[in-house]
Coordinates of C-alpha atoms in Angstrom, one line a residue:
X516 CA 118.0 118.9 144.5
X517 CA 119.8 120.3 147.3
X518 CA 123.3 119.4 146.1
X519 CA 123.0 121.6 143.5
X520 CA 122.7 124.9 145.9
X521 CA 126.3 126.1 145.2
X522 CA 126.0 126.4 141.5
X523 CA 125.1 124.7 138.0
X524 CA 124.7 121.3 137.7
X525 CA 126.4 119.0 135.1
X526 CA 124.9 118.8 131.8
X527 CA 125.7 115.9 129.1
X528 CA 124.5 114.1 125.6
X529 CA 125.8 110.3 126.0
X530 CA 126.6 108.8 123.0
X531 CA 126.7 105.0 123.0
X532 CA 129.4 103.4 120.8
X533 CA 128.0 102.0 118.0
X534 CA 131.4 101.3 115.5
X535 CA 135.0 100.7 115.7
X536 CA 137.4 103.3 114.6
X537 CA 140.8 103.5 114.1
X538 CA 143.3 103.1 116.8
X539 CA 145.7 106.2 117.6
X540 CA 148.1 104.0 119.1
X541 CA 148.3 100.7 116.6
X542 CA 147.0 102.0 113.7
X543 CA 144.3 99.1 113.1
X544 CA 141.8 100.4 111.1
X545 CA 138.9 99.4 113.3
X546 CA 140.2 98.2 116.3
X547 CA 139.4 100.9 118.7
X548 CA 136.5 101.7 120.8
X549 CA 134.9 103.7 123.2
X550 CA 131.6 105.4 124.5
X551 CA 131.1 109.2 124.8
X552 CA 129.4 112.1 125.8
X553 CA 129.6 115.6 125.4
X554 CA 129.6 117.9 128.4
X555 CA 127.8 120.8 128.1
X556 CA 129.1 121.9 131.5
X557 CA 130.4 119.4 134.3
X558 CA 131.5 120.3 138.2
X559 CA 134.9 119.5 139.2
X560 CA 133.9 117.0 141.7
X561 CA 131.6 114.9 139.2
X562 CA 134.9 114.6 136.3
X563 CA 136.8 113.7 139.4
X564 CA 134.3 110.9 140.2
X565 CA 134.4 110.1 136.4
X566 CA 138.1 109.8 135.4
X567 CA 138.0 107.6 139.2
X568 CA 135.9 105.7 136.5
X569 CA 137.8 105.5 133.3
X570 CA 136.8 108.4 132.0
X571 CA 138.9 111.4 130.4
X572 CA 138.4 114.6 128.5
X573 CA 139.2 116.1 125.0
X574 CA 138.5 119.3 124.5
X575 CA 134.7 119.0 126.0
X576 CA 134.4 115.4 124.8
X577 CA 134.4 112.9 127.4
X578 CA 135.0 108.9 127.0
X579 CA 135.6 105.8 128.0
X580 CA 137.2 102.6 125.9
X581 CA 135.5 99.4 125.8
X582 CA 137.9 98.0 128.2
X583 CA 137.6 94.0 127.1
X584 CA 136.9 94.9 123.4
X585 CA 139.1 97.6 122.4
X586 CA 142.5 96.7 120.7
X587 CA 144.8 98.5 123.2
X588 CA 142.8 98.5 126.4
X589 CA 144.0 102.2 128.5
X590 CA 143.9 101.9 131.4
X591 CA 143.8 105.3 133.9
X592 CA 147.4 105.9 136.1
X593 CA 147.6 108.3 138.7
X594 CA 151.1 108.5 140.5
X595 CA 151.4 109.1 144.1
X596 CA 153.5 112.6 144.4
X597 CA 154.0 112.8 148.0
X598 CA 156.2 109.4 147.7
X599 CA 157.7 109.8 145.0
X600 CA 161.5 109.6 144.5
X601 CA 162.8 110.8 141.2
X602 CA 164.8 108.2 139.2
X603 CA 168.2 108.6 137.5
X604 CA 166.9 109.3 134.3
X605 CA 164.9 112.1 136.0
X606 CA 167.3 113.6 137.6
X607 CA 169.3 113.7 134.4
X608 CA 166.6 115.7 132.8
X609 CA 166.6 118.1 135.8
X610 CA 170.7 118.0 135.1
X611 CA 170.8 118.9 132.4
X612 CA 167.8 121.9 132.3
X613 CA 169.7 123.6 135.1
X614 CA 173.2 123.5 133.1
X615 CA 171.4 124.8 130.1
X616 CA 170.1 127.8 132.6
X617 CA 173.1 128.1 134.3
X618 CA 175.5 128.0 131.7
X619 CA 173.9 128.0 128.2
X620 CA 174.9 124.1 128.0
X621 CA 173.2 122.2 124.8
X622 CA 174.0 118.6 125.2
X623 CA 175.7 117.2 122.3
X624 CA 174.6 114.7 119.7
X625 CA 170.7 113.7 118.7
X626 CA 168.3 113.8 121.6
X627 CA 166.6 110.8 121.5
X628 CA 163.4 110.7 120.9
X629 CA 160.8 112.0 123.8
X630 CA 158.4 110.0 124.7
X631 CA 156.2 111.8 126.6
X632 CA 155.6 114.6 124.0
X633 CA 152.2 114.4 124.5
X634 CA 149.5 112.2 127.2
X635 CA 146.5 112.6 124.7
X636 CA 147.8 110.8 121.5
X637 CA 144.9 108.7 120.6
X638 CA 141.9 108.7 118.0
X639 CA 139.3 110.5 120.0
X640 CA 141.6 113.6 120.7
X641 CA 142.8 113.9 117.3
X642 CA 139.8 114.1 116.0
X643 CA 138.6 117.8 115.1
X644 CA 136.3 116.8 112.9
X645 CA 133.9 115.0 115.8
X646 CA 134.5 118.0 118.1
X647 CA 133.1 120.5 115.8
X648 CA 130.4 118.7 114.9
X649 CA 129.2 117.4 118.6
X650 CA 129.6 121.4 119.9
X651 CA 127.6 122.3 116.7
X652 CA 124.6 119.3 117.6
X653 CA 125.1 121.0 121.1
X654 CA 123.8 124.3 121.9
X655 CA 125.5 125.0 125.2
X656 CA 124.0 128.6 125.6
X657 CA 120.0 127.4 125.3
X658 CA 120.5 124.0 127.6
X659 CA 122.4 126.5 130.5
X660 CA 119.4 128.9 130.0
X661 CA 116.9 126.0 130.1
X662 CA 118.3 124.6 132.9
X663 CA 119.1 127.9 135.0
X664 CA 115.5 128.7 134.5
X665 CA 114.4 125.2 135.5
X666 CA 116.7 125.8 138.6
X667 CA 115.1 129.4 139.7
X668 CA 111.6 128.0 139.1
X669 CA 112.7 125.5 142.4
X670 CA 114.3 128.7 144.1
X671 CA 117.7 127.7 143.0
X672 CA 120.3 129.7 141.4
X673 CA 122.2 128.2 138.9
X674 CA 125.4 130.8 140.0
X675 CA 126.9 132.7 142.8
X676 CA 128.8 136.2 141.6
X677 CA 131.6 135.9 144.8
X678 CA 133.3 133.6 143.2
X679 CA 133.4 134.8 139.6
X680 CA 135.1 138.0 141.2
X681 CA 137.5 136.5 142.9
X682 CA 138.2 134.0 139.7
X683 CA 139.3 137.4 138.0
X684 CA 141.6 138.5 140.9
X685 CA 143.4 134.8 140.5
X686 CA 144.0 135.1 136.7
X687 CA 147.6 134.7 137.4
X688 CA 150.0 132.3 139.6
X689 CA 153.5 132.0 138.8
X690 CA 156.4 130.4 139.9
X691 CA 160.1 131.6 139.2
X692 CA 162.7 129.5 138.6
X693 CA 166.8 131.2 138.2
X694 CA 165.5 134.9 139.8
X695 CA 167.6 134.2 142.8
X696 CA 164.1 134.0 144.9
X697 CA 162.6 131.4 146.5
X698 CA 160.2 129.3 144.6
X699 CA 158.7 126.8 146.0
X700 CA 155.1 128.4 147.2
X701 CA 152.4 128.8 144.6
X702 CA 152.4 132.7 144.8
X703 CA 148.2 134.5 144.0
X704 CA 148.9 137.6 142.9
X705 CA 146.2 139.1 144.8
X706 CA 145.9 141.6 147.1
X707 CA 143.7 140.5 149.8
X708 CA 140.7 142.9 151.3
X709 CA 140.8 143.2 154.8
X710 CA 139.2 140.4 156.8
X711 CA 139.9 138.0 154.0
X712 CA 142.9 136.5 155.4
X713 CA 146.8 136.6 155.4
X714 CA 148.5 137.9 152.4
X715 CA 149.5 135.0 150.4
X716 CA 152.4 136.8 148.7
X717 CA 154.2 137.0 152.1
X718 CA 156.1 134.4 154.1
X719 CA 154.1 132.9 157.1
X720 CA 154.4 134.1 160.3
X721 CA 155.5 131.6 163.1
X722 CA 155.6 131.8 166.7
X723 CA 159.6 132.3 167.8
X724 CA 158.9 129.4 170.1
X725 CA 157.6 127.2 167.6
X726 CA 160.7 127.6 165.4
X727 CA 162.9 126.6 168.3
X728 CA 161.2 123.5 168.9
X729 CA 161.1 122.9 165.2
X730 CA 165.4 123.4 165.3
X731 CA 165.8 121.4 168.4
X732 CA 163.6 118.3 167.3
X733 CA 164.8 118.1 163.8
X734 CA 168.5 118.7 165.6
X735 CA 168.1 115.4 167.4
X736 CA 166.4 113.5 164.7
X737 CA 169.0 113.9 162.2
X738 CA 171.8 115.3 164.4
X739 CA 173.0 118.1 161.6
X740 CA 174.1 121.3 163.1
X741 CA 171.6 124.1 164.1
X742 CA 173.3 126.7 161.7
X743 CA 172.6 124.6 158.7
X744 CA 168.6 124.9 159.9
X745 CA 168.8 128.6 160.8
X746 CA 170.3 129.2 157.4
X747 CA 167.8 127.2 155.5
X748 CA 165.0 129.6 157.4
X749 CA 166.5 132.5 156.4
X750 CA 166.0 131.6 152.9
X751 CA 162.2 132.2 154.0
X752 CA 161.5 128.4 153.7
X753 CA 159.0 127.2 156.6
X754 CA 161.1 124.5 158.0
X755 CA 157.3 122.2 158.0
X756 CA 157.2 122.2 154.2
X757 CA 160.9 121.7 153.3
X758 CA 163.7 119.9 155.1
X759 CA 166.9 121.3 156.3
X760 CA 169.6 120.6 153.4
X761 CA 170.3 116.9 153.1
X762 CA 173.5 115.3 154.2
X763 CA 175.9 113.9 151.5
X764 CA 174.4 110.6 152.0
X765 CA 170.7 111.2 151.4
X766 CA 168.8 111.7 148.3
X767 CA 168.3 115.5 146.7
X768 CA 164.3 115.8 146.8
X769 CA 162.4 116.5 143.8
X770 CA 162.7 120.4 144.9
X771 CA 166.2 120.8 145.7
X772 CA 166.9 119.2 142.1
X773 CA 164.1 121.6 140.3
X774 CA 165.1 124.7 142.5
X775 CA 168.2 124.7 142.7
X776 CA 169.8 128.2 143.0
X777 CA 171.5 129.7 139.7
X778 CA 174.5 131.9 139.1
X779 CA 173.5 136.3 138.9
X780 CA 174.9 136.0 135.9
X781 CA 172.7 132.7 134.6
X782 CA 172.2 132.4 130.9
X783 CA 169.0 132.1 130.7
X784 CA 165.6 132.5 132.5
X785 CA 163.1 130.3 133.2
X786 CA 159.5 131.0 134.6
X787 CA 156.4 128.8 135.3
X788 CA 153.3 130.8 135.1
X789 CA 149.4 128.7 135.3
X790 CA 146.7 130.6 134.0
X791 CA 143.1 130.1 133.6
X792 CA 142.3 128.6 131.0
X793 CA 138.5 128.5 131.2
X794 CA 136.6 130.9 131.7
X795 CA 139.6 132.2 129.8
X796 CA 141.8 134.7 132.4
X797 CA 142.8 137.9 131.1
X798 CA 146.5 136.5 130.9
X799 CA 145.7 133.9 129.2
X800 CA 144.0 135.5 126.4
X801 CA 146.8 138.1 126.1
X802 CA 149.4 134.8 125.7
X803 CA 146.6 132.5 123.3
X804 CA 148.2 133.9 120.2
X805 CA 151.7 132.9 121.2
X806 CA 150.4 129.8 122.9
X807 CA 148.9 128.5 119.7
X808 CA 151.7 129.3 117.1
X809 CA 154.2 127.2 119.2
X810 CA 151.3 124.0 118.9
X811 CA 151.3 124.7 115.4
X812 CA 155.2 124.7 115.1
X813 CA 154.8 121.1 117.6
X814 CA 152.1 119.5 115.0
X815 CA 154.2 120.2 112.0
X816 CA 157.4 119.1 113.3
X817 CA 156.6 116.5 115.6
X818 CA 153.6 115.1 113.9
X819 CA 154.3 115.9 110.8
X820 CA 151.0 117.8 110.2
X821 CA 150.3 119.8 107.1
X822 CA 151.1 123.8 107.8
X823 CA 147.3 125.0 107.3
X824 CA 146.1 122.3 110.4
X825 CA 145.3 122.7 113.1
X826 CA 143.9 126.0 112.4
X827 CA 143.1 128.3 115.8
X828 CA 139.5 127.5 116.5
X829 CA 140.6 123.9 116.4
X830 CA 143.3 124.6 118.6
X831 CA 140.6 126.3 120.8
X832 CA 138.4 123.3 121.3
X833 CA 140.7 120.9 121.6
X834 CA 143.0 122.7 124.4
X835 CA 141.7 125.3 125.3
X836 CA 137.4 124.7 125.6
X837 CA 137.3 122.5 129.2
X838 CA 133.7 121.8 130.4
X839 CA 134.6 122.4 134.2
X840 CA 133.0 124.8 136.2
X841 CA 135.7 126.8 137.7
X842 CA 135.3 127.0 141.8
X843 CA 136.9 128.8 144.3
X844 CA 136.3 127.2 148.0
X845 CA 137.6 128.5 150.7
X846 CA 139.8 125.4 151.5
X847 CA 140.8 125.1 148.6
X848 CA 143.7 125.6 146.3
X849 CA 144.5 129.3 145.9
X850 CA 144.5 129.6 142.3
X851 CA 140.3 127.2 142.5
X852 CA 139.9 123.8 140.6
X853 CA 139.3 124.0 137.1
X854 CA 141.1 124.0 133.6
X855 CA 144.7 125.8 133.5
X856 CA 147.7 126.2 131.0
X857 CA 150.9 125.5 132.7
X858 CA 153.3 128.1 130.4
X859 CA 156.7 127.6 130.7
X860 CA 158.6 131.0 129.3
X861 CA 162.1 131.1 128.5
X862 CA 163.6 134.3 128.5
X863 CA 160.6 135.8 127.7
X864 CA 158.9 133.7 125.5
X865 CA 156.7 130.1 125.7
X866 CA 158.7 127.2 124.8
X867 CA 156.1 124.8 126.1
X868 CA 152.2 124.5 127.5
X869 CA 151.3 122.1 130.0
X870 CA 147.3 121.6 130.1
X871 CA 145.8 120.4 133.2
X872 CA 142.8 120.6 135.3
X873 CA 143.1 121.3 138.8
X874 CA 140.7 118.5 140.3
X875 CA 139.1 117.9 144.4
X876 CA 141.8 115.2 144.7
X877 CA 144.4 115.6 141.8
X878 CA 146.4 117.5 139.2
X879 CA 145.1 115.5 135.8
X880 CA 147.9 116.3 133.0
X881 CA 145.7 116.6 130.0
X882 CA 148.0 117.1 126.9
X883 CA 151.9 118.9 126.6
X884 CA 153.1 120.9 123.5
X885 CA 156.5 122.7 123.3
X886 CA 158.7 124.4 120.8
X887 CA 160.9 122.0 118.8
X888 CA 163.8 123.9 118.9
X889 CA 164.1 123.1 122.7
X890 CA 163.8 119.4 122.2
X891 CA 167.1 118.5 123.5
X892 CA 165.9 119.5 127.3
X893 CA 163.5 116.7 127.0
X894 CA 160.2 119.5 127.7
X895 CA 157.7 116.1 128.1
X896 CA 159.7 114.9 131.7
X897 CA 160.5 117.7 132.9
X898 CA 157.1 118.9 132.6
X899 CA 155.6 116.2 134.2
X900 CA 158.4 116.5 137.0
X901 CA 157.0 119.6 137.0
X902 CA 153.5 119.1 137.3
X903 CA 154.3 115.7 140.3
X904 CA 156.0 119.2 141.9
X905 CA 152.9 121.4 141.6
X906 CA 150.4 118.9 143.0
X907 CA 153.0 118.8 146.3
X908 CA 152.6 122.4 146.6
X909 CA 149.0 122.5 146.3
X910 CA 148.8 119.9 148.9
X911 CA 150.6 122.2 151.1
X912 CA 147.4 124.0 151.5
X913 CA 144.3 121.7 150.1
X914 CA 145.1 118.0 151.6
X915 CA 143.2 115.9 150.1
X916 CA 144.7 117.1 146.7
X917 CA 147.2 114.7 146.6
X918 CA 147.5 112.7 143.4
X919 CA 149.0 112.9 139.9
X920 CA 146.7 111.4 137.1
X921 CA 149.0 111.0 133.8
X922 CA 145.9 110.0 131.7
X923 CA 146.4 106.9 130.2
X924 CA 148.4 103.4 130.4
X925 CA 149.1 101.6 127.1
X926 CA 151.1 98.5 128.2
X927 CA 150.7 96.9 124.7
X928 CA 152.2 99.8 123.3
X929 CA 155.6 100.6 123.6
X930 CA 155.5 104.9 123.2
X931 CA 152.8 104.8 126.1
X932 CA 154.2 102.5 128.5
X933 CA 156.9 105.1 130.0
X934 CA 154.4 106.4 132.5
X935 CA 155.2 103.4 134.5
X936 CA 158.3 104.9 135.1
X937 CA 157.0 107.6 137.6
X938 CA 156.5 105.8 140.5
X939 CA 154.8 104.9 143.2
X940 CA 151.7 104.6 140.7
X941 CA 148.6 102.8 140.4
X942 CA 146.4 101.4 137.7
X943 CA 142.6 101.6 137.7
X944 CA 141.0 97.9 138.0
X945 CA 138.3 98.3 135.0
X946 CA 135.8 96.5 136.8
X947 CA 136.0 97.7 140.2
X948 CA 137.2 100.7 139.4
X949 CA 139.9 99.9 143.1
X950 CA 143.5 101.4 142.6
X951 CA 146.3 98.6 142.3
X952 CA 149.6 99.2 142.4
X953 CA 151.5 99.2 139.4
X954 CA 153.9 96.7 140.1
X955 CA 150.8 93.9 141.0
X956 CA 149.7 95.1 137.8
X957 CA 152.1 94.5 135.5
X958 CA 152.8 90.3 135.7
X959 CA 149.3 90.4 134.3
X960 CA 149.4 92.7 131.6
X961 CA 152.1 90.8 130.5
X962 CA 150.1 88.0 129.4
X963 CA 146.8 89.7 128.3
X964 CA 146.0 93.4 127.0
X965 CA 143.0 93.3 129.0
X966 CA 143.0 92.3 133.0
X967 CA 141.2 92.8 136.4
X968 CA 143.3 93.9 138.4
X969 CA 141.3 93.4 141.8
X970 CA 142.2 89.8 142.7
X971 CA 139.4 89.9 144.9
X972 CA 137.0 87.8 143.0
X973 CA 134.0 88.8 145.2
X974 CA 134.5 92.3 144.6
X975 CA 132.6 94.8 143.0
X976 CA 132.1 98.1 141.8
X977 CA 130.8 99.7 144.7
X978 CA 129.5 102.5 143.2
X979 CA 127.3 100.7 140.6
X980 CA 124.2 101.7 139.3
X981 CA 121.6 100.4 141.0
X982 CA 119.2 102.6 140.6
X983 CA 118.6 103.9 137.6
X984 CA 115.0 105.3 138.0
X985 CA 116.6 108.3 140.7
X986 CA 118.9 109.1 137.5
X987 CA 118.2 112.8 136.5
X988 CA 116.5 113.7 132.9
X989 CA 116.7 117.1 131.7
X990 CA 113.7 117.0 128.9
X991 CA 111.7 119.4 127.6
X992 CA 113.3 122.3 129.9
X993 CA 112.8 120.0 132.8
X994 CA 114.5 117.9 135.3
X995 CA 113.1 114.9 136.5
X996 CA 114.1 111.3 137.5
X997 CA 114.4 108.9 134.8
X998 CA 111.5 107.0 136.6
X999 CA 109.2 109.6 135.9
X1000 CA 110.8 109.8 132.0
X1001 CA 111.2 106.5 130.9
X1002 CA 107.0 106.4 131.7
X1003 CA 106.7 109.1 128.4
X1004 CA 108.8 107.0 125.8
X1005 CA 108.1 104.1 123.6
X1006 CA 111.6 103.5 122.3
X1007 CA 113.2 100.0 123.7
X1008 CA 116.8 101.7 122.4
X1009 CA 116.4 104.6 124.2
X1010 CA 116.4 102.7 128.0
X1011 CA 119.3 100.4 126.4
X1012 CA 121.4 103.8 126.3
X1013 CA 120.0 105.3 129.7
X1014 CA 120.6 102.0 131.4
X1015 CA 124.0 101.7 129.7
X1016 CA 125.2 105.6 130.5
X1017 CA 124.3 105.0 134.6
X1018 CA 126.5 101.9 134.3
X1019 CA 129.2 103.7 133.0
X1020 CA 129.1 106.7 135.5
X1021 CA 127.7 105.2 138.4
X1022 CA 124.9 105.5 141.0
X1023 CA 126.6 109.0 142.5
X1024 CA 127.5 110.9 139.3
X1025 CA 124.0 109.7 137.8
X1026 CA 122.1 111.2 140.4
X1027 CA 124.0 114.5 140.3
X1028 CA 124.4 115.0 136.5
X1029 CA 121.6 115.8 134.4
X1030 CA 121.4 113.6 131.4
X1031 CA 120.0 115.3 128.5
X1032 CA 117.6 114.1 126.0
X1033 CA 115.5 115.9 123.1

């Protein structure tokens, strides 16, 4: 069990669908499934390998839909954020956010209606009710102790104590936005000891020679004047990250139209802090009050929720309780993988949360709440403009971190199908589990809710179980294979769901994760 050395393993009840339940999306009655299981804990690299699969979280619920029996088949989108171009409609968000800050502009007349108020709006996530009663069935505390005790009895332990230190020094990144300052870095406020590196809250330091080469070969690539670059650089932007200012004739990039510099005397004042969400950060729990009375003002208004729901410890599970381990690797992102809460605070107060997890390969937007009042900047784009922005900057510094995973794509129903509008994205084949471009995607969907999108008719999933007796069994306060498990048990249903659960999660993720059974 060497791949377990650098900390806990993944722990999980599977639950195999056994009814139909009613669809968040159409409204049908018993139209909707999926299969399930609660995580107990999970790595970041095995929910990466899962939502690669179909998977997704709520709260520390993870399922899948029944692709070809479910009424409004979701399939996972990711967009690609280091291509990406924003549209007009984007840029009219952006607009109209910086005149607000600027100026104190309200557009006039209705906002229409905005559709991307939340990216968790279906059955499973709604429900409390199945939340409380799976983490009640679930005793997280004694299966962590069986299993760190199973772990030490093999020499292994479950944790390291580095990395939980320097979680608590990177409670808190923040990016500024109308301070006059530069914001395009992801800035740790840490101090770092000596030997531990640069300090991150300082601009890099590059060789004078290096910078001249930089001027002279972007001079003669796109033949704009040397001042223009030297000016840019004294801004403190490193001329590798961020191009000199564009010509007239070329687009704004998604930065220049989110950063764009504001007035001294701006109306208003916008900052983007992420904060830890689990283990909870000690920002985060000073801001968790605040944080959940603006959710409660979004259910009531937006959803039309009754004042008394949800009440805080619902709130808690749903958004803030995230099964992920948090890590902090060395090559990593500075503020680690894990669960965050993306704050956005207007003149000194949150107007709107932005839940994500921070994975190996991708931001994953998880759900968005906001104050109603600020409706008219249209909080559900701009977010997720945002967010596209975030996973650029973190792929500054962690490469392979370079996707964008908006949860789910509902082409049979209308609210959901606006994700297709952030593009270049792709659409998860169900049964091959390839990516597909959206736009090779959508001729199909257009005839049936459910497709395969690999038109590769040899294909498969390459990551299928295929053997299921190396799965891992955590039983009786012991890990084994399931080979060595199934041997004890009598029960024909009970290697129906074992067989079923490494189909779902594949050869990799069953080897790694430790299925638990009582």
């Amino acid at each position: 069990m060497a791949f377990w050395a650098g900390g806990s393993p993944s722990i999980v009840d599977y639950f195999p669908s056994e009814d139909f339940y009613r669809c968040g999306y159409c409204k049908n009655e018993s139209g909707s499934r999926s299969n399930g299981m609660w995580a107990h804990s999970m790595t970041v690299q095995d929910y990466q390998d899962l939502i690669d699969r179909g998977w997704r979280r709520s709260g520390k619920y993870v399922y899948k839909p029944v692709m070809n029996q479910t009424c409004c088949p979701q399939y996972t989108i990711r967009c690609r954020p280091l291509q990406f171009q924003p549209s007009k409609s984007h840029k009219k968000v952006l607009k109209k956010m910086l005149k607000f800050l600027a100026k104190g502009e309200v557009p006039k007349g209705s906002c229409e209606d905005e559709p991307m108020d939340s990216t968790m709006d279906d059955a499973v996530a709604g429900d409390f009710a199945l939340i409380n009663k799976l983490d009640i069935q679930c005793d997280l505390k004694t299966l962590s102790d069986d299993v760190k005790e199973s772990l030490e009895s093999e020499g292994k332990n479950s944790k390291k104590e580095e990395p939980h230190e320097l979680l608590q020094s990177q409670d808190f990144v923040g990016e500024k936005l109308g301070s006059g300052e530069p914001s395009h870095s992801v800035k740790v406020h840490t101090i770092p000891k000596p030997g531990k590196g640069a300090d991150l809250s300082k601009p890099p330091c590059r060789k004078a020679k290096e910078i001249r080469k930089e001027r002279k070969r972007l001079k003669l690539m796109q033949q704009n004047p040397a001042e223009e670059l030297e000016s840019f650089q004294a801004q403190g932007h490193p001329p590798s990250l961020f191009p000199p200012k564009a010509k007239s004739n070329q687009p704004k990039s998604l930065e220049d139209l989110i950063f764009e510099s504001l007035p001294e005397n701006a109306s208003h004042k916008l900052e983007v802090r992420v904060v830890r969400s689990s283990p909870p950060s000690s920002q985060f729990k000073a801001t968790l009050l605040e944080s959940y009375q603006v959710y409660k003002r979004y259910q009531m208004v937006i959803h039309k929720n009754p004042p008394d729901t949800p009440t805080e410890s619902q709130f808690t599970r749903f958004l803030c309780s995230s099964p992920l381990e948090a890590e902090t690797p060395p090559n990593g992102p500075d503020c680690g993988y894990g669960s965050f809460h993306q704050q956005y605070w207007l003149d000194g107060k949150i107007i709107a949360v932005g839940v994500i997890d921070i994975l190996p390969n991708c931001v994953s937007s998880v759900y968005l709440y906001y104050d109603p009042d600020y409706s008219f900047l249209s909080l559900g784009v701009y977010s997720a403009l945002r967010e596209i922005a975030f996973t650029r900057q973190l792929h500054e510094k962690t490469s392979q971190l370079s996707y964008y995973y908006m949860g789910f794509y509902i082409h049979s129903c209308p609210k959901m199908k606006y994700k297709g509008q952030y593009r270049p994205s792709d659409l998860l084949c169900p049964e091959t589990y390839v990516w597909v471009p959206i736009e090779q995607c959508l001729p199909s969907l257009e005839n049936s809710k459910y497709c395969r999108f690999n038109q590769d008719p040899e294909a498969v999933d390459e990551d299928r179980s295929t053997e299921p007796d190396r799965l891992q069994v955590f039983h009786k306060r012991a890990i084994m294979p399931y080979g060595v498990y199934k041997k004890q048990q009598k029960d024909p249903s009970e290697e129906a769901a074992v067989l079923q659960y490494a189909s779902l999660v594949g050869q990799k993720c069953s080897e790694r994760m430790l299925l638990f059974r009582n």
